[in-house]
Coordinates of N, CA, C and O in Angstrom, one line a residue:
X1 N -50.9 34.4 -15.5 CA -50.5 35.8 -15.8 C -49.1 35.9 -16.4 O -48.6 36.9 -16.7
X2 N -48.5 34.8 -16.6 CA -47.2 34.7 -17.2 C -47.2 35.3 -18.6 O -48.1 35.0 -19.4
X3 N -46.3 36.2 -18.9 CA -46.2 36.8 -20.2 C -47.0 38.1 -20.4 O -46.7 38.8 -21.4
X4 N -48.0 38.4 -19.6 CA -48.7 39.6 -19.8 C -48.1 40.7 -18.9 O -48.6 40.9 -17.8
X5 N -47.1 41.3 -19.3 CA -46.3 42.3 -18.5 C -47.2 43.5 -18.1 O -47.0 43.9 -16.9
X6 N -48.1 43.9 -18.9 CA -48.9 45.1 -18.6 C -49.8 44.7 -17.4 O -50.0 45.5 -16.5
X7 N -50.5 43.5 -17.5 CA -51.4 43.1 -16.4 C -50.6 42.9 -15.1 O -51.1 43.2 -14.1
X8 N -49.4 42.3 -15.3 CA -48.6 42.0 -14.1 C -48.3 43.3 -13.4 O -48.4 43.5 -12.2
X9 N -47.9 44.3 -14.2 CA -47.5 45.6 -13.7 C -48.7 46.3 -13.0 O -48.5 46.9 -11.9
X10 N -49.9 46.2 -13.6 CA -51.1 46.8 -13.0 C -51.4 46.1 -11.7 O -51.8 46.8 -10.7
X11 N -51.3 44.8 -11.6 CA -51.6 44.1 -10.4 C -50.6 44.5 -9.3 O -51.0 44.7 -8.2
X12 N -49.4 44.5 -9.6 CA -48.3 44.8 -8.7 C -48.5 46.3 -8.1 O -48.4 46.5 -6.9
X13 N -48.9 47.2 -9.0 CA -49.1 48.6 -8.6 C -50.3 48.6 -7.6 O -50.3 49.3 -6.6
X14 N -51.4 47.9 -7.9 CA -52.5 47.9 -7.0 C -52.2 47.2 -5.7 O -52.6 47.7 -4.6
X15 N -51.4 46.2 -5.7 CA -51.0 45.5 -4.4 C -50.1 46.4 -3.6 O -50.2 46.5 -2.4
X16 N -49.2 47.1 -4.3 CA -48.3 48.0 -3.5 C -49.1 49.2 -2.9 O -48.8 49.6 -1.8
X17 N -50.1 49.7 -3.7 CA -51.0 50.7 -3.1 C -51.7 50.2 -1.9 O -51.8 50.9 -0.9
X18 N -52.3 49.0 -2.0 CA -53.0 48.4 -0.9 C -52.1 48.2 0.3 O -52.5 48.4 1.4
X19 N -50.8 47.8 0.0 CA -49.9 47.6 1.1 C -49.6 48.9 1.8 O -49.6 49.0 3.1
X20 N -49.5 50.0 1.1 CA -49.3 51.3 1.7 C -50.5 51.8 2.5 O -50.4 52.3 3.6
X21 N -51.7 51.5 1.9 CA -52.9 51.9 2.6 C -53.1 51.1 3.9 O -53.5 51.6 4.9
X22 N -52.7 49.8 3.9 CA -52.8 49.0 5.0 C -51.9 49.4 6.1 O -52.2 49.5 7.3
X23 N -50.7 49.8 5.7 CA -49.7 50.4 6.7 C -50.3 51.6 7.3 O -50.2 51.8 8.5
X24 N -51.0 52.4 6.5 CA -51.6 53.6 7.0 C -52.7 53.3 8.0 O -52.9 53.9 9.1
X25 N -53.5 52.2 7.7 CA -54.6 51.8 8.6 C -54.0 51.4 10.0 O -54.5 51.7 11.0
X26 N -52.9 50.6 9.9 CA -52.3 50.1 11.2 C -51.8 51.3 12.0 O -52.0 51.4 13.2
X27 N -51.2 52.3 11.3 CA -50.7 53.5 12.0 C -51.9 54.3 12.6 O -51.8 54.8 13.7
X28 N -53.0 54.3 11.9 CA -54.2 55.1 12.4 C -54.7 54.4 13.6 O -55.1 55.1 14.6
X29 N -54.7 53.1 13.7 CA -55.2 52.4 14.8 C -54.3 52.6 16.0 O -54.7 52.9 17.1
X30 N -53.0 52.5 15.7 CA -52.0 52.7 16.8 C -52.1 54.2 17.4 O -51.8 54.4 18.6
X31 N -52.5 55.1 16.5 CA -52.6 56.5 17.0 C -53.9 56.8 17.6 O -54.2 57.9 18.1
X32 N -54.8 55.8 17.6 CA -56.1 56.0 18.2 C -57.1 56.9 17.4 O -57.9 57.6 18.0
X33 N -56.9 56.9 16.1 CA -57.7 57.7 15.2 C -59.2 57.3 15.3 O -59.5 56.2 15.7
X34 N -60.0 58.2 14.8 CA -61.5 58.0 14.8 C -61.8 56.7 14.0 O -61.3 56.4 12.9
X35 N -62.8 56.0 14.6 CA -63.2 54.7 14.0 C -63.7 54.9 12.5 O -63.4 54.1 11.6
X36 N -64.4 55.9 12.3 CA -65.0 56.2 10.9 C -63.8 56.3 9.9 O -63.9 55.8 8.8
X37 N -62.8 57.1 10.3 CA -61.6 57.2 9.4 C -60.9 55.9 9.1 O -60.5 55.6 8.0
X38 N -60.8 55.1 10.2 CA -60.1 53.8 10.0 C -60.9 52.9 9.1 O -60.3 52.3 8.2
X39 N -62.2 52.9 9.3 CA -63.0 52.0 8.5 C -63.0 52.4 7.1 O -63.0 51.6 6.1
X40 N -63.0 53.8 6.8 CA -63.0 54.3 5.5 C -61.7 53.8 4.8 O -61.8 53.4 3.6
X41 N -60.6 54.0 5.4 CA -59.3 53.5 4.8 C -59.2 52.0 4.7 O -58.7 51.5 3.7
X42 N -59.8 51.3 5.6 CA -59.8 49.8 5.5 C -60.6 49.4 4.3 O -60.3 48.5 3.6
X43 N -61.7 50.1 4.1 CA -62.6 49.8 2.9 C -61.8 50.1 1.6 O -61.9 49.3 0.6
X44 N -61.0 51.1 1.6 CA -60.2 51.4 0.4 C -59.1 50.3 0.2 O -58.9 49.9 -1.0
X45 N -58.6 49.8 1.2 CA -57.6 48.6 1.1 C -58.4 47.4 0.5 O -57.8 46.8 -0.4
X46 N -59.5 47.2 1.0 CA -60.3 46.0 0.6 C -60.6 46.2 -0.9 O -60.5 45.2 -1.7
X47 N -61.0 47.3 -1.3 CA -61.3 47.6 -2.8 C -60.1 47.4 -3.6 O -60.2 46.8 -4.7
X48 N -59.0 47.9 -3.1 CA -57.7 47.7 -3.9 C -57.3 46.2 -4.1 O -56.9 45.8 -5.2
X49 N -57.5 45.5 -3.0 CA -57.2 44.0 -3.1 C -58.2 43.3 -4.0 O -57.8 42.5 -4.8
X50 N -59.5 43.7 -3.9 CA -60.5 43.1 -4.8 C -60.2 43.4 -6.3 O -60.2 42.5 -7.1
X51 N -59.8 44.6 -6.6 CA -59.5 45.0 -7.9 C -58.3 44.2 -8.5 O -58.2 43.8 -9.6
X52 N -57.3 44.0 -7.6 CA -56.1 43.2 -8.0 C -56.5 41.8 -8.3 O -56.1 41.2 -9.3
X53 N -57.4 41.3 -7.4 CA -57.9 39.9 -7.7 C -58.7 39.8 -8.9 O -58.5 38.8 -9.7
X54 N -59.6 40.8 -9.2 CA -60.4 40.7 -10.4 C -59.5 40.8 -11.6 O -59.7 40.2 -12.7
X55 N -58.4 41.6 -11.6 CA -57.5 41.8 -12.7 C -56.8 40.4 -12.9 O -56.6 40.0 -14.1
X56 N -56.4 39.7 -11.9 CA -55.7 38.4 -12.0 C -56.7 37.4 -12.7 O -56.3 36.7 -13.6
X57 N -57.9 37.4 -12.2 CA -58.9 36.5 -12.8 C -59.2 36.8 -14.2 O -59.3 35.9 -15.1
X58 N -59.4 38.1 -14.5 CA -59.7 38.5 -15.9 C -58.6 38.2 -16.8 O -58.8 37.7 -17.9
X59 N -57.4 38.4 -16.4 CA -56.2 38.1 -17.2 C -56.1 36.5 -17.4 O -55.9 36.1 -18.5
X60 N -56.4 35.8 -16.4 CA -56.4 34.3 -16.5 C -57.4 33.9 -17.5 O -57.2 33.0 -18.3
X61 N -58.6 34.5 -17.4 CA -59.7 34.1 -18.3 C -59.3 34.4 -19.7 O -59.6 33.6 -20.6
X62 N -58.7 35.6 -19.9 CA -58.3 36.0 -21.3 C -57.3 35.0 -21.8 O -57.4 34.6 -23.0
X63 N -56.4 34.5 -21.0 CA -55.4 33.6 -21.4 C -56.0 32.2 -21.7 O -55.6 31.6 -22.7
X64 N -57.0 31.8 -20.9 CA -57.7 30.6 -21.2 C -58.4 30.6 -22.6 O -58.4 29.7 -23.3
X65 N -59.0 31.8 -22.9 CA -59.7 31.9 -24.2 C -58.7 31.9 -25.3 O -58.9 31.2 -26.3
X66 N -57.6 32.6 -25.1 CA -56.6 32.7 -26.2 C -55.9 31.4 -26.4 O -55.5 31.0 -27.5
X67 N -55.8 30.6 -25.3 CA -55.1 29.3 -25.4 C -56.1 28.1 -25.5 O -55.8 27.0 -25.1
X68 N -57.3 28.4 -26.1 CA -58.4 27.5 -26.1 C -58.1 26.0 -26.4 O -58.7 25.2 -25.8
X69 N -57.1 25.8 -27.2 CA -56.8 24.4 -27.5 C -55.9 23.7 -26.5 O -55.7 22.5 -26.5
X70 N -55.3 24.5 -25.6 CA -54.4 23.9 -24.6 C -53.1 23.3 -25.2 O -52.5 22.5 -24.6
X71 N -52.8 23.8 -26.4 CA -51.6 23.2 -27.1 C -50.3 23.5 -26.4 O -49.3 22.7 -26.6
X72 N -50.3 24.5 -25.5 CA -49.0 24.8 -24.9 C -48.8 24.0 -23.6 O -47.9 24.3 -22.9
X73 N -49.6 23.0 -23.4 CA -49.4 22.2 -22.2 C -50.2 22.7 -21.0 O -50.3 22.0 -20.0
X74 N -50.8 23.8 -21.1 CA -51.6 24.3 -20.0 C -53.0 23.7 -20.0 O -53.6 23.5 -21.0
X75 N -53.4 23.4 -18.8 CA -54.8 22.8 -18.7 C -55.8 23.9 -18.6 O -55.6 24.9 -17.9
X76 N -56.8 23.8 -19.4 CA -57.9 24.8 -19.4 C -58.7 24.7 -18.1 O -58.8 23.6 -17.5
X77 N -59.1 25.9 -17.6 CA -59.9 25.9 -16.4 C -61.4 25.6 -16.8 O -61.9 26.1 -17.8
X78 N -62.0 24.8 -16.0 CA -63.4 24.5 -16.2 C -64.3 25.7 -15.8 O -63.8 26.6 -15.1
X79 N -65.5 25.7 -16.2 CA -66.5 26.8 -15.8 C -66.6 26.8 -14.3 O -66.6 27.8 -13.7
X80 N -66.7 25.6 -13.7 CA -66.8 25.5 -12.2 C -65.6 26.1 -11.6 O -65.7 26.8 -10.5
X81 N -64.4 25.9 -12.1 CA -63.2 26.5 -11.5 C -63.1 28.0 -11.6 O -62.8 28.7 -10.7
X82 N -63.6 28.5 -12.8 CA -63.6 29.9 -13.0 C -64.7 30.6 -12.1 O -64.4 31.6 -11.4
X83 N -65.8 29.9 -11.9 CA -66.8 30.4 -11.0 C -66.3 30.5 -9.6 O -66.6 31.4 -8.9
X84 N -65.6 29.4 -9.2 CA -65.1 29.4 -7.8 C -64.1 30.5 -7.6 O -64.1 31.2 -6.5
X85 N -63.3 30.9 -8.6 CA -62.4 32.0 -8.5 C -63.1 33.3 -8.3 O -62.8 34.1 -7.5
X86 N -64.1 33.5 -9.1 CA -64.9 34.7 -9.0 C -65.6 34.8 -7.6 O -65.6 35.9 -7.0
X87 N -66.2 33.7 -7.2 CA -66.9 33.7 -5.9 C -65.9 33.9 -4.7 O -66.3 34.5 -3.7
X88 N -64.7 33.5 -4.9 CA -63.7 33.7 -3.8 C -63.4 35.2 -3.6 O -63.1 35.6 -2.5
X89 N -63.7 36.0 -4.6 CA -63.5 37.5 -4.5 C -64.8 38.2 -4.1 O -64.7 39.4 -3.7
X90 N -65.9 37.5 -4.1 CA -67.2 38.1 -3.8 C -67.3 38.4 -2.3 O -66.8 37.7 -1.5

């Protein structure tokens, strides 16, 4: 993700949002809030983290395609490595 300031900014925003949501979930549990409300908020945290992860993978994939020849010294990711990244988020 080095060099893609827009993607980095989007990922950081998603992670900060997830961090705030997680803090809220912890607070809800400490307050003894209803299980349904806690689970709903926890699901939102999970989605925010998933979206951040997908953005990171998509940006990395775009960089791999753009740097197809590996001329800048970066090693290209194999299909198996990319698949493993996607499955890690599934």
